[in-house]
Coordinates of C-alpha atoms in Angstrom, one line a residue:
Chain A
M14 CA -37.3 12.7 1.3
T15 CA -41.1 12.3 1.1
I16 CA -42.5 15.7 0.5
K17 CA -46.2 16.2 1.3
H18 CA -46.7 19.9 1.3
H19 CA -45.8 21.6 -2.0
L20 CA -45.6 25.1 -3.4
S21 CA -48.9 26.7 -4.6
D22 CA -49.7 27.3 -8.2
Q23 CA -49.6 31.1 -7.5
L24 CA -46.1 30.9 -6.1
L25 CA -44.8 28.7 -8.9
M26 CA -46.3 30.9 -11.6
G27 CA -45.1 34.1 -9.9
Y28 CA -41.6 32.6 -9.7
A29 CA -41.7 31.4 -13.3
A30 CA -42.8 35.0 -14.3
G31 CA -39.9 36.4 -12.3
N32 CA -42.3 38.4 -10.1
L33 CA -41.8 37.4 -6.5
P34 CA -40.1 39.3 -3.8
E35 CA -36.6 37.9 -3.4
A36 CA -37.3 36.2 -0.1
F37 CA -40.1 34.2 -1.6
S38 CA -38.0 33.4 -4.6
L39 CA -35.4 32.0 -2.3
V40 CA -37.9 29.7 -0.6
V41 CA -39.2 28.5 -4.1
A42 CA -35.7 28.0 -5.4
T43 CA -34.7 26.0 -2.3
H44 CA -37.9 23.9 -2.3
V45 CA -37.6 23.2 -6.1
S46 CA -34.0 22.1 -5.4
L47 CA -35.4 19.4 -3.1
C48 CA -38.7 18.5 -4.9
D49 CA -38.9 17.1 -8.4
E50 CA -42.7 17.4 -8.5
C51 CA -42.5 21.2 -8.1
R52 CA -39.5 21.3 -10.5
A53 CA -41.7 19.7 -13.1
R54 CA -44.7 22.0 -12.3
L55 CA -42.3 25.0 -12.6
G56 CA -41.2 23.7 -16.0
A57 CA -44.9 23.7 -17.1
Y58 CA -45.3 27.3 -16.0
E59 CA -42.2 28.4 -17.8
A60 CA -43.7 26.8 -20.9
V61 CA -46.7 29.1 -20.4
G62 CA -44.1 32.0 -20.5
G63 CA -42.9 30.6 -23.8
A64 CA -46.4 30.5 -25.1
V65 CA -47.0 34.1 -24.0
L66 CA -43.8 35.2 -25.6
E67 CA -45.1 33.8 -29.0
T68 CA -48.2 35.9 -28.9
E69 CA -47.0 39.4 -29.6
T70 CA -44.4 40.9 -31.9
A71 CA -42.8 44.4 -32.2
E72 CA -40.9 45.5 -35.3
M73 CA -37.1 45.5 -35.0
S74 CA -35.1 48.1 -36.9
E75 CA -33.5 47.0 -40.2
A76 CA -29.9 47.1 -38.8
S77 CA -30.6 45.1 -35.7
L78 CA -29.8 41.6 -37.1
E79 CA -26.5 42.8 -38.6
A80 CA -25.6 44.6 -35.4
C81 CA -26.3 41.5 -33.4
L82 CA -24.4 39.2 -35.7
A83 CA -21.4 41.5 -35.5
R84 CA -21.2 41.2 -31.8
L85 CA -21.4 37.4 -31.6
G86 CA -18.3 36.0 -30.1
Q87 CA -17.1 32.6 -29.0
P88 CA -20.0 30.8 -27.3
E89 CA -19.5 29.7 -23.7
A90 CA -17.9 26.3 -23.2
P91 CA -20.3 23.8 -21.5
Q92 CA -19.9 23.5 -17.8
K93 CA -21.0 20.8 -15.5
P94 CA -23.3 22.0 -12.8
V95 CA -21.7 22.2 -9.4
P96 CA -23.2 19.5 -7.2
R97 CA -24.4 20.3 -3.7
R98 CA -21.5 20.3 -1.3
G99 CA -23.0 20.4 2.1
F100 CA -26.4 20.1 3.9
L101 CA -28.0 23.3 2.6
P102 CA -29.4 23.4 -1.0
T103 CA -27.2 25.5 -3.2
P104 CA -29.5 28.6 -3.5
L105 CA -29.7 28.8 0.2
A106 CA -26.0 28.1 0.7
D107 CA -25.3 31.1 -1.5
Y108 CA -27.2 33.4 0.8
V109 CA -25.6 32.0 4.0
G110 CA -22.2 32.2 2.3
G111 CA -21.4 28.6 3.3
D112 CA -23.1 25.7 4.9
L113 CA -25.0 25.3 8.3
A114 CA -21.7 25.8 10.2
Q115 CA -21.4 29.3 8.7
V116 CA -24.9 30.5 9.7
R117 CA -24.6 33.5 12.1
W118 CA -27.3 32.6 14.6
K119 CA -28.8 35.1 17.0
P120 CA -30.4 33.7 20.1
L121 CA -34.1 34.5 20.7
G122 CA -34.4 32.7 24.0
M123 CA -35.2 29.2 25.1
G124 CA -32.7 27.8 22.6
V125 CA -34.6 29.3 19.7
R126 CA -32.2 31.0 17.2
Q127 CA -32.6 32.9 14.0
A128 CA -30.4 34.3 11.2
I129 CA -31.8 37.0 9.0
L130 CA -30.7 36.6 5.4
P131 CA -29.9 39.5 3.1
T132 CA -32.8 39.9 0.6
G133 CA -34.4 42.8 -1.2
K134 CA -37.4 44.8 -0.1
G135 CA -41.0 43.5 0.0
A136 CA -40.3 40.4 2.1
S137 CA -37.7 39.1 4.5
A138 CA -36.1 35.7 4.9
R139 CA -34.6 34.1 7.9
L140 CA -33.4 30.7 9.1
L141 CA -35.0 29.5 12.3
Y142 CA -33.5 26.9 14.7
I143 CA -36.0 25.4 17.1
P144 CA -34.9 22.8 19.6
A145 CA -36.8 19.5 19.4
G146 CA -40.0 19.7 21.4
Q147 CA -40.0 23.5 21.6
S148 CA -42.9 25.6 20.4
V149 CA -42.2 28.0 17.5
P150 CA -42.4 31.6 18.6
D151 CA -44.6 34.3 17.0
H152 CA -47.5 33.1 15.0
G153 CA -50.4 35.2 14.3
H154 CA -49.6 35.9 10.7
R155 CA -49.8 39.2 8.9
G156 CA -49.3 38.9 5.2
L157 CA -48.1 35.7 3.7
E158 CA -45.6 33.5 5.4
L159 CA -43.7 30.5 3.9
T160 CA -41.9 28.1 6.1
L161 CA -39.7 25.4 4.5
V162 CA -38.4 22.6 6.7
L163 CA -34.8 21.7 6.2
Q164 CA -34.2 19.4 9.1
G165 CA -36.5 17.9 11.8
A166 CA -40.2 18.5 11.7
F167 CA -42.9 20.6 13.3
R168 CA -46.6 20.0 13.9
D169 CA -49.6 22.2 14.3
D170 CA -53.1 21.1 15.2
K171 CA -53.8 20.0 11.6
D172 CA -50.6 18.8 9.9
R173 CA -47.1 17.7 10.2
F174 CA -44.3 19.3 8.2
G175 CA -41.1 17.3 7.6
P176 CA -38.0 17.9 5.6
G177 CA -38.7 19.6 2.3
D178 CA -42.3 20.4 3.2
V179 CA -43.4 24.0 2.8
E180 CA -46.1 25.5 4.9
I181 CA -48.0 28.4 3.3
A182 CA -49.8 30.5 5.9
D183 CA -51.7 33.8 5.6
E184 CA -53.7 36.1 7.9
S185 CA -56.4 33.6 8.3
D186 CA -54.1 31.0 9.9
E187 CA -53.7 31.2 13.7
H188 CA -51.7 28.3 15.0
T189 CA -49.1 27.2 17.4
P190 CA -46.5 24.9 15.7
I191 CA -44.3 22.8 17.9
A192 CA -41.0 21.2 16.8
E193 CA -41.2 17.4 17.0
A194 CA -39.2 15.5 19.5
G195 CA -36.1 14.0 17.9
A196 CA -33.9 16.2 15.7
D197 CA -33.9 19.9 16.3
C198 CA -35.9 21.7 13.6
I199 CA -34.3 24.0 11.1
C200 CA -36.5 26.0 8.8
L201 CA -36.2 28.7 6.1
A202 CA -39.0 31.2 6.7
A203 CA -40.1 34.1 4.5
T204 CA -42.8 36.7 5.1
D205 CA -44.0 39.9 3.5
A206 CA -45.2 41.2 6.8
P207 CA -42.7 43.3 9.0
L208 CA -40.5 41.0 11.1
R209 CA -42.2 40.8 14.5
F210 CA -39.8 39.0 16.6
M211 CA -36.6 40.8 17.1
A212 CA -34.2 39.5 19.8
L213 CA -35.3 42.0 22.5
I214 CA -39.0 41.9 22.1
P215 CA -39.7 38.2 22.5
R216 CA -37.8 38.4 25.8
L217 CA -40.2 41.0 27.0
L218 CA -43.1 39.1 25.6
Q219 CA -42.0 35.7 26.9
P220 CA -44.7 35.3 29.5
I221 CA -47.3 35.9 26.8
F222 CA -45.9 33.7 24.1
R223 CA -44.5 31.1 26.5
I224 CA -41.2 31.1 24.6
Chain B
M7 CA -43.5 11.7 -35.8
L8 CA -39.9 11.9 -36.9
F9 CA -38.0 12.9 -39.9
K10 CA -34.5 13.1 -41.1
A11 CA -33.0 15.0 -43.9
Y12 CA -31.3 12.9 -46.5
G13 CA -29.5 14.9 -49.2
D14 CA -32.1 17.3 -50.6
G15 CA -34.9 14.8 -49.9
L16 CA -36.8 13.9 -46.8
L17 CA -37.5 10.6 -45.1
L18 CA -40.8 10.7 -43.4
D19 CA -41.5 8.5 -40.5
H20 CA -45.1 9.0 -39.7
R21 CA -46.8 7.6 -36.7
P22 CA -49.5 9.1 -34.6
S23 CA -48.0 10.5 -31.5
D24 CA -51.0 11.5 -29.5
P25 CA -54.2 9.6 -29.7
T26 CA -56.2 12.6 -28.7
A27 CA -55.0 14.8 -31.5
N28 CA -56.9 14.2 -34.7
L29 CA -54.3 16.1 -36.7
P30 CA -51.4 13.9 -37.7
R31 CA -48.5 15.9 -38.7
I32 CA -45.5 15.5 -41.0
S33 CA -42.6 17.6 -40.2
C34 CA -40.0 18.1 -42.9
M35 CA -36.7 19.6 -42.2
M36 CA -34.2 20.6 -44.8
M37 CA -30.9 21.5 -43.2
S38 CA -31.5 24.7 -41.3
Q39 CA -34.7 25.5 -43.1
A40 CA -37.7 23.7 -42.0
I41 CA -41.4 23.6 -42.7
T42 CA -44.2 21.7 -41.1
L43 CA -47.0 20.2 -43.0
H44 CA -50.5 19.3 -41.8
Y45 CA -53.1 17.3 -43.4
S46 CA -56.6 16.8 -42.1
D47 CA -57.5 13.2 -42.7
A48 CA -56.0 10.4 -40.7
A49 CA -53.9 8.2 -42.9
P50 CA -52.3 4.8 -42.2
P51 CA -48.7 5.0 -40.9
Q52 CA -46.3 5.4 -43.8
R53 CA -42.6 5.6 -44.3
A54 CA -41.7 7.1 -47.6
Y55 CA -38.9 9.0 -49.4
V56 CA -40.3 12.3 -50.5
G57 CA -38.4 14.8 -52.6
P58 CA -39.0 18.5 -52.1
R59 CA -41.1 18.8 -55.2
Q60 CA -43.4 16.0 -54.2
V61 CA -43.8 17.6 -50.8
A62 CA -44.7 20.9 -52.5
Q63 CA -47.2 19.1 -54.7
G64 CA -48.7 16.9 -52.0
R65 CA -52.4 17.2 -52.6
R66 CA -53.9 17.2 -49.2
L67 CA -50.9 18.8 -47.6
A68 CA -51.1 22.4 -46.6
A69 CA -47.8 24.0 -45.6
T70 CA -47.9 26.2 -42.5
N71 CA -45.2 28.5 -41.4
E72 CA -44.3 26.4 -38.4
T73 CA -40.6 26.1 -38.2
D74 CA -38.5 23.5 -36.4
W75 CA -36.9 26.0 -34.0
A76 CA -35.3 23.2 -32.0
A77 CA -33.4 22.0 -35.1
L78 CA -32.1 25.6 -35.7
M79 CA -31.1 26.0 -32.1
L80 CA -29.2 22.7 -32.2
A81 CA -27.4 24.0 -35.4
V82 CA -26.4 27.0 -33.3
R83 CA -25.4 25.0 -30.3
D84 CA -23.5 22.2 -32.1
R85 CA -22.1 24.0 -35.2
Q86 CA -22.3 27.7 -34.4
D87 CA -24.4 28.0 -37.5
R88 CA -24.9 31.8 -38.1
A89 CA -27.6 31.3 -40.7
A90 CA -29.6 29.3 -38.3
F91 CA -29.0 32.0 -35.7
A92 CA -30.3 34.7 -38.1
A93 CA -33.5 32.7 -38.6
L94 CA -33.9 32.5 -34.9
F95 CA -33.2 36.2 -34.5
R96 CA -35.8 37.1 -37.1
H97 CA -38.5 35.1 -35.3
F98 CA -37.6 35.7 -31.6
A99 CA -36.1 39.2 -31.5
P100 CA -39.4 40.9 -32.4
R101 CA -41.2 38.7 -29.8
V102 CA -38.7 39.5 -27.1
K103 CA -39.0 43.2 -27.9
A104 CA -42.8 43.0 -27.6
F105 CA -42.5 41.1 -24.4
L106 CA -40.2 43.7 -22.9
M107 CA -42.4 46.6 -24.1
K108 CA -45.4 44.9 -22.6
S109 CA -43.5 44.6 -19.4
G110 CA -43.1 48.4 -19.4
T111 CA -39.8 48.9 -21.2
E112 CA -39.6 51.8 -23.6
A113 CA -39.2 50.8 -27.3
S114 CA -35.6 51.7 -28.0
L115 CA -34.3 50.1 -24.8
A116 CA -36.5 47.1 -25.5
E117 CA -34.9 46.8 -28.9
D118 CA -31.4 46.9 -27.4
C119 CA -32.3 44.4 -24.8
A120 CA -33.9 42.1 -27.4
Q121 CA -30.5 42.1 -29.1
D122 CA -28.8 41.3 -25.8
V123 CA -31.2 38.4 -25.2
L124 CA -30.6 36.9 -28.6
A125 CA -26.8 37.4 -28.2
T126 CA -27.2 35.4 -24.9
V127 CA -29.0 32.7 -26.8
W128 CA -25.9 32.4 -28.9
Q129 CA -23.5 32.7 -26.0
K130 CA -25.3 30.2 -23.7
A131 CA -26.5 27.8 -26.5
H132 CA -24.8 24.9 -24.6
L133 CA -27.6 25.2 -22.0
F134 CA -30.3 24.5 -24.5
D135 CA -31.8 21.0 -24.2
P136 CA -34.6 20.4 -26.7
T137 CA -35.9 17.4 -24.8
R138 CA -36.6 19.5 -21.8
A139 CA -38.1 22.8 -23.2
S140 CA -39.1 24.3 -26.4
V141 CA -36.9 27.1 -27.9
A142 CA -39.7 29.6 -27.1
T143 CA -39.7 28.5 -23.4
W144 CA -35.9 28.7 -23.2
V145 CA -35.8 32.2 -24.8
F146 CA -38.6 33.3 -22.5
T147 CA -36.4 32.4 -19.4
I148 CA -33.6 34.5 -20.8
A149 CA -35.9 37.4 -21.6
R150 CA -37.5 37.2 -18.1
N151 CA -34.0 37.4 -16.5
R152 CA -33.2 40.4 -18.7
R153 CA -36.4 42.1 -17.7
I154 CA -35.5 41.6 -14.0
D155 CA -32.1 43.2 -14.7
I156 CA -33.7 46.2 -16.5
A157 CA -36.1 46.8 -13.6
R158 CA -33.3 46.4 -11.1
R159 CA -35.8 44.2 -9.3
D160 CA -35.0 41.8 -6.5
R161 CA -32.6 39.1 -7.3
R162 CA -34.1 35.8 -8.4
P163 CA -32.2 32.9 -7.0
E164 CA -32.2 29.8 -9.2
P165 CA -32.8 26.2 -8.1
E166 CA -29.9 23.8 -8.1
A167 CA -28.9 23.0 -11.7
L168 CA -29.1 19.3 -12.5
D169 CA -26.5 17.4 -14.4
W170 CA -28.5 15.9 -17.3
G171 CA -25.2 14.7 -18.8
G172 CA -26.4 15.9 -22.2
E173 CA -23.1 16.6 -23.8
G174 CA -21.9 14.2 -26.4
Q175 CA -25.2 12.3 -26.2
E176 CA -27.5 12.1 -29.1
P177 CA -30.9 13.4 -27.8
D178 CA -33.8 11.2 -28.3
Q179 CA -35.7 12.5 -31.4
A180 CA -39.0 11.4 -30.0
D181 CA -38.4 13.4 -26.9
I182 CA -37.5 16.5 -28.9
Y183 CA -40.6 16.1 -31.0
E184 CA -42.8 15.7 -28.0
A185 CA -41.5 18.7 -26.2
A186 CA -42.0 20.9 -29.4
E187 CA -45.5 19.4 -29.9
E188 CA -46.5 20.1 -26.4
A189 CA -45.3 23.7 -26.6
A190 CA -47.2 24.2 -29.9
R191 CA -50.4 22.8 -28.3
L192 CA -50.0 25.1 -25.3
T193 CA -49.6 28.1 -27.6
E194 CA -52.7 27.1 -29.4
A195 CA -54.6 26.6 -26.1
L196 CA -53.5 30.1 -25.0
K197 CA -54.8 31.6 -28.2
I198 CA -58.3 30.1 -27.7
L199 CA -58.7 31.1 -24.1
P200 CA -61.4 33.6 -23.4
D201 CA -59.9 37.1 -23.8
A202 CA -60.1 38.1 -20.2
Q203 CA -58.4 35.0 -19.0
R204 CA -55.7 35.1 -21.7
A205 CA -55.0 38.7 -20.7
L206 CA -54.7 37.7 -17.1
V207 CA -52.2 35.0 -17.9
A208 CA -50.2 37.3 -20.2
R209 CA -50.1 40.1 -17.5
A210 CA -48.7 37.6 -15.0
F211 CA -45.8 36.9 -17.3
Y212 CA -45.3 40.6 -18.2
G213 CA -44.7 41.1 -14.5
D214 CA -47.9 43.1 -14.0
L215 CA -49.4 41.0 -11.3
S216 CA -48.1 40.4 -7.8
H217 CA -48.2 36.8 -6.5
S218 CA -51.4 37.4 -4.6
E219 CA -53.1 38.8 -7.8
I220 CA -52.1 35.7 -9.9
A221 CA -55.0 33.4 -10.5
A222 CA -54.4 29.8 -9.5
E223 CA -56.3 28.4 -12.4
T224 CA -54.9 29.4 -15.9
G225 CA -57.4 27.2 -17.9
L226 CA -54.4 25.8 -19.8
P227 CA -53.6 22.1 -20.1
L228 CA -50.4 21.9 -18.1
G229 CA -50.7 18.3 -17.0
T230 CA -48.9 16.6 -19.9
I231 CA -46.0 19.0 -19.8
K232 CA -45.6 18.5 -16.1
S233 CA -45.8 14.7 -16.4
R234 CA -43.2 14.6 -19.2
I235 CA -40.7 16.7 -17.2
R236 CA -41.4 14.6 -14.1
L237 CA -40.8 11.4 -16.0
A238 CA -37.5 12.8 -17.3
L239 CA -36.5 13.7 -13.7
D240 CA -37.4 10.3 -12.4
R241 CA -35.2 8.7 -15.1
L242 CA -32.4 11.0 -14.3
R243 CA -32.6 10.2 -10.5
T244 CA -32.6 6.5 -11.3
K245 CA -29.5 6.9 -13.4
M246 CA -27.8 8.9 -10.7
S247 CA -28.5 6.5 -7.9

């Protein structure tokens, strides 16, 4: 997998700090699972966290060490990490509750499907399925939208996004991505704007959005 | 630069590790107690048996309080060494408490949680790999996760864990040394950042800033750390394929 479009420094630092909405964390964790470059950059930002930790101290009470020593039990036995079993990277598979076959797709019309994933407030995450050659619905952005390609590819007027690539778009981006011919395109998308295309509305708006 | 403890003496293996650093270092470790010595003039590479008294009397050597945390952490991981754990606790618990308080946690809860974090350090010691991260960095990730729990904030899914195959393998001493050195350099670099910029970096890690408020440029030298981790990942992928 040759990844050309990576996570931004802001996203990696926000994720290292533990301060992203869950939906964005899911995109970061999934991309990092596929991309060693961003895994290494994340490691560097976690090292900044270590440096920040070293800067300040607050006095602990006298008894705290004894209390802590008293509760130390048998350490955990080492466990081998579970290797990826299916197509979906592990963090995403955890949200789907299985692999691609377990995704509960909802049709949006013209073969486009989506599955909203259960995440906390502040941003939402969904899987999108766009048949090869089909244009991606929606797309003026409000807020920040991250789109991570899992299979296939899409293009807009500037760039091509293939497997592992993440597109970072904000209000200033106005574009009409189109899934490439060949494999159907599957993406993980997260946005902190309210979800705009519910199943019913796009059907009403079909003539306008050409979906 | 490497060292090994032999009886109550020390074997110093001194070689410059970073051509850009004009400060050669000799690190001396005695069992679970460790001190680091600096001296200011460059000296030719040397390998010498040095007893503790000679170390203490070394003329141009000035002892700092820099401790070899990785060695203590390995003593906890590999031998469940409670004395080493106590030394780690004394250093890191006050820092974790301060970190949690800075993140908005009230003092007594922060103290309880600092204990939890250090207990987790003991419990999950098998996950510590000194070639990949410094002890401070590793403790930070545990403290961060605890902070997320306290705030009942959004879940934070983790990337796929990689099988580094560390168990039963002797970690490369040079790798351990480099990881600790880089972390020390980064801590120094953070200290000398302009106040406003340092405060901004700290606030990001205290969870004070949203992702859109985080500045892209920290002003910190992250390139070497990134490159070293990347290299280790490349080696791992080669081994796996």
